DNA sequence: GCGCAAGGTTTACATCTGTAATCGATATGA
DNA sequence: TCATATCGATTACAGATGTAAACCTTGCGC
């Protein structure tokens, strides 16, 4: 099991996810720094960010490294692992586990732009020359 | 706006979704019938199903057609609309709205089987001959 | 006619989530 | 040294969710 697989049990909520994104973008930030990133966008107060950080620590999703009298927070789960988990969960729930069905659905509902199709085509060529 | 677009505001929860699946599979079922389908799988009691059906009616997700002294429940939102909404939400949240990124991610993490790739390839051929 | 079964409706209640305010310790500038 | 600004920790609290039990009405079998 590689170190990015610490998805484990605890579920990350929507609000918490916003905080995770900030930390994935730049690890080892203080609560205040994280707040600077998201408080504006989401209309949160510093207190809210602190709560979310605490909960994430409890859930084992991030680590709090002591730095003087405050903490530097860093993700413990990789973004890829999280994204993969969420994606798999969706495919499982809505497409009976068949990822191709998801792609088909996206295509049929025109959720895929021409550029998307280009990208996917390129991907395919790469995967199976 | 076609009749499948009644996603509207009210969010369908996970438990409710299980009920929706039963009704999408076969519309016009009674609470008892729905229970027969899901109570076993999810370890629910009939009471729980009744609650979920009520909440779905309130949310405008299903209709309750009187049939003697009971109701026959039928989805008001199409499965496609729901699935599309959920998919879009995920792509938005995790892939910055770029659906191709999701596909790429699935491919990179080997969430796509050979069969999936075949299917996608076929899809592409169909979409852009 | 009467009690029971079957239906829906109302109420319940523990968790989880979102969003803070408050508290207590502490470093810090005046 | 003392008030104050900072931090994290603790507590709060409303709304959403999962999961039912209790309740009320009514058709049905006896």
Tab-separated table of C-alpha atoms (C1' of nucleotides) in Angstrom:
chain	number	residue	atom	x	y	z
A	1	UNK	CA	0.000	0.000	0.000
A	2	UNK	CA	1.664	3.199	-1.102
A	3	UNK	CA	1.557	6.281	1.094
A	4	UNK	CA	-1.131	7.921	-1.016
A	5	UNK	CA	-3.646	5.298	-0.084
A	6	UNK	CA	-4.526	6.630	3.336
A	7	UNK	CA	-8.071	7.215	2.298
A	8	UNK	CA	-9.184	5.080	5.233
A	9	UNK	CA	-12.575	5.475	6.807
A	10	UNK	CA	-13.265	9.065	7.767
A	11	UNK	CA	-15.212	10.907	5.150
A	12	UNK	CA	-14.135	14.397	4.062
A	13	UNK	CA	-17.047	16.795	3.756
A	14	UNK	CA	-17.566	19.554	1.256
A	15	UNK	CA	-16.424	22.364	3.485
A	16	UNK	CA	-13.433	20.346	4.605
A	17	UNK	CA	-12.589	19.621	1.021
A	18	UNK	CA	-12.234	23.324	0.325
A	19	UNK	CA	-9.610	23.469	3.051
A	20	UNK	CA	-7.857	20.412	1.685
A	21	UNK	CA	-7.548	22.045	-1.712
A	22	UNK	CA	-5.719	24.969	-0.147
A	23	UNK	CA	-3.319	22.644	1.619
A	24	UNK	CA	-2.792	20.483	-1.439
A	25	UNK	CA	-1.955	23.615	-3.317
A	26	UNK	CA	0.633	24.572	-0.734
A	27	UNK	CA	1.355	22.397	2.317
A	28	UNK	CA	2.546	23.608	5.713
A	29	UNK	CA	0.239	26.545	6.130
A	30	UNK	CA	-1.124	28.074	9.299
A	31	UNK	CA	-4.819	28.455	10.013
A	32	UNK	CA	-4.549	32.152	9.240
A	33	UNK	CA	-2.909	31.472	5.907
A	34	UNK	CA	-5.541	28.949	4.949
A	35	UNK	CA	-8.188	31.460	5.909
A	36	UNK	CA	-6.618	34.051	3.687
A	37	UNK	CA	-7.137	31.662	0.807
A	38	UNK	CA	-10.712	30.589	1.441
A	39	UNK	CA	-12.419	32.915	3.890
A	40	UNK	CA	-12.992	35.428	1.167
A	41	UNK	CA	-14.267	32.985	-1.429
A	42	UNK	CA	-16.616	31.148	0.906
A	43	UNK	CA	-17.460	33.945	3.279
A	44	UNK	CA	-16.034	32.110	6.245
A	45	UNK	CA	-14.537	33.446	9.420
A	46	UNK	CA	-11.172	32.349	10.764
A	47	UNK	CA	-13.036	30.421	13.465
A	48	UNK	CA	-14.677	28.293	10.833
A	49	UNK	CA	-11.380	27.435	9.235
A	50	UNK	CA	-9.970	26.466	12.606
A	51	UNK	CA	-12.881	24.147	13.223
A	52	UNK	CA	-12.462	22.515	9.847
A	53	UNK	CA	-8.732	22.106	10.378
A	54	UNK	CA	-9.364	20.441	13.732
A	55	UNK	CA	-11.848	18.063	12.235
A	56	UNK	CA	-9.480	17.190	9.441
A	57	UNK	CA	-6.737	16.469	11.957
A	58	UNK	CA	-9.100	14.221	13.907
A	59	UNK	CA	-9.997	12.406	10.739
A	60	UNK	CA	-6.353	11.848	10.016
A	61	UNK	CA	-6.611	13.734	6.747
A	62	UNK	CA	-3.990	16.318	7.647
A	63	UNK	CA	-1.112	16.632	10.093
A	64	UNK	CA	-0.507	19.518	12.477
A	65	UNK	CA	3.184	20.192	12.831
A	66	UNK	CA	3.991	22.395	15.850
A	67	UNK	CA	5.774	25.588	14.918
A	68	UNK	CA	6.225	27.728	17.967
A	69	UNK	CA	2.812	28.303	19.444
A	70	UNK	CA	0.906	27.555	16.289
A	71	UNK	CA	0.655	24.708	13.812
A	72	UNK	CA	1.541	24.173	10.240
A	73	UNK	CA	-1.013	21.968	8.560
A	74	UNK	CA	-0.159	19.487	5.838
A	75	UNK	CA	-2.246	16.951	3.938
A	76	UNK	CA	-1.756	13.336	4.884
A	77	UNK	CA	-3.835	11.982	2.089
A	78	UNK	CA	-2.834	12.695	-1.477
A	79	UNK	CA	-5.194	14.622	-3.666
A	80	UNK	CA	-5.075	11.826	-6.177
A	81	UNK	CA	-6.242	9.333	-3.621
A	82	UNK	CA	-9.111	11.548	-2.626
A	83	UNK	CA	-10.122	12.352	-6.169
A	84	UNK	CA	-9.856	8.716	-7.114
A	85	UNK	CA	-11.990	7.680	-4.202
A	86	UNK	CA	-14.695	10.193	-4.961
A	87	UNK	CA	-14.691	9.313	-8.634
A	88	UNK	CA	-14.911	5.629	-7.922
A	89	UNK	CA	-17.705	6.198	-5.475
A	90	UNK	CA	-19.704	8.095	-8.076
A	91	UNK	CA	-19.115	5.517	-10.777
A	92	UNK	CA	-20.113	2.838	-8.345
A	93	UNK	CA	-23.282	4.538	-7.193
A	94	UNK	CA	-24.545	5.824	-10.505
A	95	UNK	CA	-23.051	3.639	-13.186
A	96	UNK	CA	-22.905	0.249	-11.559
A	97	UNK	CA	-19.143	0.456	-11.414
A	98	UNK	CA	-18.745	0.826	-15.170
A	99	UNK	CA	-16.585	3.867	-15.751
A	100	UNK	CA	-17.211	3.712	-19.466
A	101	UNK	CA	-20.870	4.352	-18.755
A	102	UNK	CA	-19.902	7.590	-17.089
A	103	UNK	CA	-17.868	8.664	-20.081
A	104	UNK	CA	-20.696	7.668	-22.373
A	105	UNK	CA	-23.104	9.667	-20.299
A	106	UNK	CA	-20.882	12.717	-20.371
A	107	UNK	CA	-20.566	12.390	-24.112
A	108	UNK	CA	-24.273	11.898	-24.710
A	109	UNK	CA	-25.253	14.849	-22.586
A	110	UNK	CA	-22.706	16.988	-24.327
A	111	UNK	CA	-20.860	17.501	-21.107
A	112	UNK	CA	-17.770	16.846	-23.167
A	113	UNK	CA	-16.502	19.695	-25.276
A	114	UNK	CA	-14.660	19.228	-28.527
A	115	UNK	CA	-11.482	19.917	-26.637
A	116	UNK	CA	-12.418	17.219	-24.138
A	117	UNK	CA	-12.946	14.763	-26.935
A	118	UNK	CA	-9.608	15.715	-28.424
A	119	UNK	CA	-7.949	15.141	-25.101
A	120	UNK	CA	-9.618	11.798	-24.651
A	121	UNK	CA	-8.727	10.726	-28.130
A	122	UNK	CA	-5.120	11.622	-27.475
A	123	UNK	CA	-5.278	9.711	-24.236
A	124	UNK	CA	-6.567	6.626	-25.991
A	125	UNK	CA	-3.834	6.790	-28.593
A	126	UNK	CA	-1.333	6.965	-25.802
A	127	UNK	CA	-2.815	4.087	-23.862
A	128	UNK	CA	-3.097	1.791	-26.848
A	129	UNK	CA	-0.807	2.891	-29.652
B	1	UNK	CA	-36.600	23.228	-20.735
B	2	UNK	CA	-37.519	19.633	-21.314
B	3	UNK	CA	-39.437	17.667	-18.691
B	4	UNK	CA	-36.316	15.843	-17.561
B	5	UNK	CA	-34.812	19.024	-16.264
B	6	UNK	CA	-36.813	19.276	-13.074
B	7	UNK	CA	-33.716	18.896	-11.024
B	8	UNK	CA	-34.555	22.214	-9.363
B	9	UNK	CA	-33.286	23.044	-5.938
B	10	UNK	CA	-33.973	20.232	-3.523
B	11	UNK	CA	-31.054	17.919	-3.103
B	12	UNK	CA	-31.587	14.163	-3.153
B	13	UNK	CA	-29.681	12.427	-0.413
B	14	UNK	CA	-27.967	9.083	-0.499
B	15	UNK	CA	-30.733	7.177	1.225
B	16	UNK	CA	-33.330	8.851	-0.918
B	17	UNK	CA	-31.345	7.973	-3.990
B	18	UNK	CA	-31.660	4.288	-3.180
B	19	UNK	CA	-35.426	4.708	-3.234
B	20	UNK	CA	-35.272	6.635	-6.485
B	21	UNK	CA	-33.390	3.799	-8.130
B	22	UNK	CA	-36.176	1.416	-7.266
B	23	UNK	CA	-38.747	3.748	-8.758
B	24	UNK	CA	-36.696	4.447	-11.837
B	25	UNK	CA	-36.445	0.739	-12.332
B	26	UNK	CA	-40.204	0.393	-12.139
B	27	UNK	CA	-42.506	3.377	-11.624
B	28	UNK	CA	-45.872	3.356	-9.871
B	29	UNK	CA	-44.967	1.258	-6.878
B	30	UNK	CA	-46.422	1.338	-3.388
B	31	UNK	CA	-44.374	1.947	-0.275
B	32	UNK	CA	-44.560	-1.732	0.545
B	33	UNK	CA	-43.298	-2.702	-2.886
B	34	UNK	CA	-40.415	-0.294	-2.680
B	35	UNK	CA	-39.594	-1.697	0.723
B	36	UNK	CA	-39.524	-5.192	-0.684
B	37	UNK	CA	-36.818	-4.024	-3.050
B	38	UNK	CA	-34.565	-2.133	-0.667
B	39	UNK	CA	-35.381	-2.986	2.939
B	40	UNK	CA	-33.452	-6.207	2.646
B	41	UNK	CA	-30.403	-4.733	0.953
B	42	UNK	CA	-30.085	-1.741	3.250
B	43	UNK	CA	-31.514	-3.216	6.413
B	44	UNK	CA	-34.325	-0.697	6.508
B	45	UNK	CA	-37.763	-0.984	7.986
B	46	UNK	CA	-40.919	-0.095	6.104
B	47	UNK	CA	-41.190	3.010	8.271
B	48	UNK	CA	-37.906	4.270	6.917
B	49	UNK	CA	-39.032	3.822	3.345
B	50	UNK	CA	-42.222	5.716	4.104
B	51	UNK	CA	-40.223	8.595	5.510
B	52	UNK	CA	-37.965	8.711	2.485
B	53	UNK	CA	-40.915	8.590	0.117
B	54	UNK	CA	-42.542	11.492	1.952
B	55	UNK	CA	-39.389	13.536	1.795
B	56	UNK	CA	-39.029	12.820	-1.901
B	57	UNK	CA	-42.599	13.931	-2.502
B	58	UNK	CA	-41.939	17.138	-0.580
B	59	UNK	CA	-38.852	17.744	-2.640
B	60	UNK	CA	-40.845	17.279	-5.792
B	61	UNK	CA	-38.683	14.386	-6.872
B	62	UNK	CA	-41.537	11.900	-7.085
B	63	UNK	CA	-45.312	12.015	-7.427
B	64	UNK	CA	-47.817	10.187	-5.252
B	65	UNK	CA	-50.764	9.042	-7.319
B	66	UNK	CA	-53.747	8.025	-5.167
B	67	UNK	CA	-54.828	4.439	-5.717
B	68	UNK	CA	-57.607	3.566	-3.346
B	69	UNK	CA	-56.360	4.236	0.129
B	70	UNK	CA	-52.703	4.116	-0.760
B	71	UNK	CA	-50.344	5.791	-3.186
B	72	UNK	CA	-48.383	4.745	-6.184
B	73	UNK	CA	-45.093	6.579	-6.342
B	74	UNK	CA	-43.467	7.638	-9.563
B	75	UNK	CA	-40.299	9.603	-10.303
B	76	UNK	CA	-40.765	13.142	-11.487
B	77	UNK	CA	-37.153	13.723	-12.309
B	78	UNK	CA	-35.500	11.536	-14.900
B	79	UNK	CA	-32.611	9.374	-13.879
B	80	UNK	CA	-30.536	10.948	-16.596
B	81	UNK	CA	-31.091	14.391	-15.178
B	82	UNK	CA	-30.064	13.247	-11.739
B	83	UNK	CA	-27.041	11.333	-12.952
B	84	UNK	CA	-26.037	14.237	-15.117
B	85	UNK	CA	-26.303	16.639	-12.236
B	86	UNK	CA	-24.249	14.507	-9.917
B	87	UNK	CA	-21.622	13.906	-12.558
B	88	UNK	CA	-21.363	17.555	-13.370
B	89	UNK	CA	-21.085	18.414	-9.732
B	90	UNK	CA	-18.195	16.011	-9.289
B	91	UNK	CA	-16.379	17.229	-12.374
B	92	UNK	CA	-16.885	20.773	-11.193
B	93	UNK	CA	-15.633	20.159	-7.700
B	94	UNK	CA	-12.697	17.915	-8.432
B	95	UNK	CA	-11.626	18.636	-11.973
B	96	UNK	CA	-12.292	22.322	-12.327
B	97	UNK	CA	-15.150	21.580	-14.672
B	98	UNK	CA	-12.981	19.790	-17.207
B	99	UNK	CA	-14.620	16.453	-17.860
B	100	UNK	CA	-11.645	15.273	-19.851
B	101	UNK	CA	-9.577	15.524	-16.695
B	102	UNK	CA	-11.882	13.053	-15.057
B	103	UNK	CA	-11.511	10.623	-17.908
B	104	UNK	CA	-7.773	11.113	-17.838
B	105	UNK	CA	-7.733	10.463	-14.148
B	106	UNK	CA	-9.749	7.293	-14.530
B	107	UNK	CA	-7.408	6.139	-17.251
B	108	UNK	CA	-4.249	6.962	-15.317
B	109	UNK	CA	-5.407	5.213	-12.209
B	110	UNK	CA	-6.406	2.210	-14.212
B	111	UNK	CA	-9.997	2.645	-13.199
B	112	UNK	CA	-10.776	1.980	-16.837
B	113	UNK	CA	-10.747	-1.620	-17.955
B	114	UNK	CA	-9.859	-2.742	-21.439
B	115	UNK	CA	-13.551	-3.130	-22.076
B	116	UNK	CA	-14.097	0.427	-20.904
B	117	UNK	CA	-11.456	1.674	-23.300
B	118	UNK	CA	-13.057	-0.298	-26.103
B	119	UNK	CA	-16.386	1.248	-25.304
B	120	UNK	CA	-14.948	4.728	-25.178
B	121	UNK	CA	-13.105	4.217	-28.422
B	122	UNK	CA	-16.315	3.099	-30.066
B	123	UNK	CA	-18.056	6.115	-28.626
B	124	UNK	CA	-15.473	8.448	-30.069
B	125	UNK	CA	-15.758	6.882	-33.499
B	126	UNK	CA	-19.467	7.390	-33.287
B	127	UNK	CA	-19.251	10.987	-32.148
B	128	UNK	CA	-16.722	12.008	-34.766
B	129	UNK	CA	-16.705	9.570	-37.662
C	1	DG	C1'	-70.406	-3.960	14.382
C	2	DC	C1'	-65.604	-4.576	15.849
C	3	DG	C1'	-61.001	-5.367	16.238
C	4	DC	C1'	-57.106	-5.735	13.387
C	5	DA	C1'	-54.201	-4.820	9.470
C	6	DA	C1'	-52.508	-1.596	6.276
C	7	DG	C1'	-51.563	3.183	4.851
C	8	DG	C1'	-50.095	7.571	5.367
C	9	DT	C1'	-48.703	11.498	8.758
C	10	DT	C1'	-46.437	13.275	12.742
C	11	DT	C1'	-43.031	13.149	15.987
C	12	DA	C1'	-38.492	11.537	17.601
C	13	DC	C1'	-33.929	11.408	18.067
C	14	DA	C1'	-28.942	10.648	17.357
C	15	DT	C1'	-25.282	12.165	13.964
C	16	DC	C1'	-23.216	14.843	10.861
C	17	DT	C1'	-22.338	19.456	8.745
C	18	DG	C1'	-21.774	24.229	8.409
C	19	DT	C1'	-20.600	28.060	10.797
C	20	DA	C1'	-19.173	30.321	14.702
C	21	DA	C1'	-18.558	32.371	19.519
C	22	DT	C1'	-16.200	31.779	23.702
C	23	DC	C1'	-12.499	30.284	26.682
C	24	DG	C1'	-7.925	29.769	28.304
C	25	DA	C1'	-3.029	30.128	27.672
C	26	DT	C1'	0.676	32.962	25.899
C	27	DA	C1'	3.643	35.920	23.475
C	28	DT	C1'	4.254	40.905	22.916
C	29	DG	C1'	4.347	45.725	22.680
C	30	DA	C1'	3.773	49.892	25.697
D	1	DT	C1'	4.249	44.567	34.234
D	2	DC	C1'	-0.116	44.657	32.075
D	3	DA	C1'	-3.352	44.947	28.517
D	4	DT	C1'	-3.814	43.017	24.227
D	5	DA	C1'	-3.537	40.362	20.243
D	6	DT	C1'	-3.045	35.391	18.910
D	7	DC	C1'	-3.541	30.593	18.949
D	8	DG	C1'	-5.642	26.357	19.557
D	9	DA	C1'	-9.410	23.978	22.270
D	10	DT	C1'	-14.029	23.751	23.846
D	11	DT	C1'	-18.729	24.620	23.373
D	12	DA	C1'	-22.788	26.027	20.637
D	13	DC	C1'	-26.373	25.678	17.757
D	14	DA	C1'	-29.361	25.268	13.702
D	15	DG	C1'	-30.408	22.484	9.706
D	16	DA	C1'	-29.776	18.079	7.117
D	17	DT	C1'	-29.797	13.041	7.244
D	18	DG	C1'	-30.581	8.335	8.630
D	19	DT	C1'	-33.597	5.582	10.839
D	20	DA	C1'	-37.656	4.706	13.115
D	21	DA	C1'	-41.659	4.538	16.492
D	22	DA	C1'	-46.155	6.379	17.562
D	23	DC	C1'	-50.405	7.814	15.956
D	24	DC	C1'	-54.652	8.242	13.283
D	25	DT	C1'	-57.829	6.737	9.802
D	26	DT	C1'	-60.153	3.352	7.255
D	27	DG	C1'	-61.233	-0.882	4.771
D	28	DC	C1'	-61.991	-5.900	5.838
D	29	DG	C1'	-62.668	-10.310	7.691
D	30	DC	C1'	-65.391	-12.531	11.402
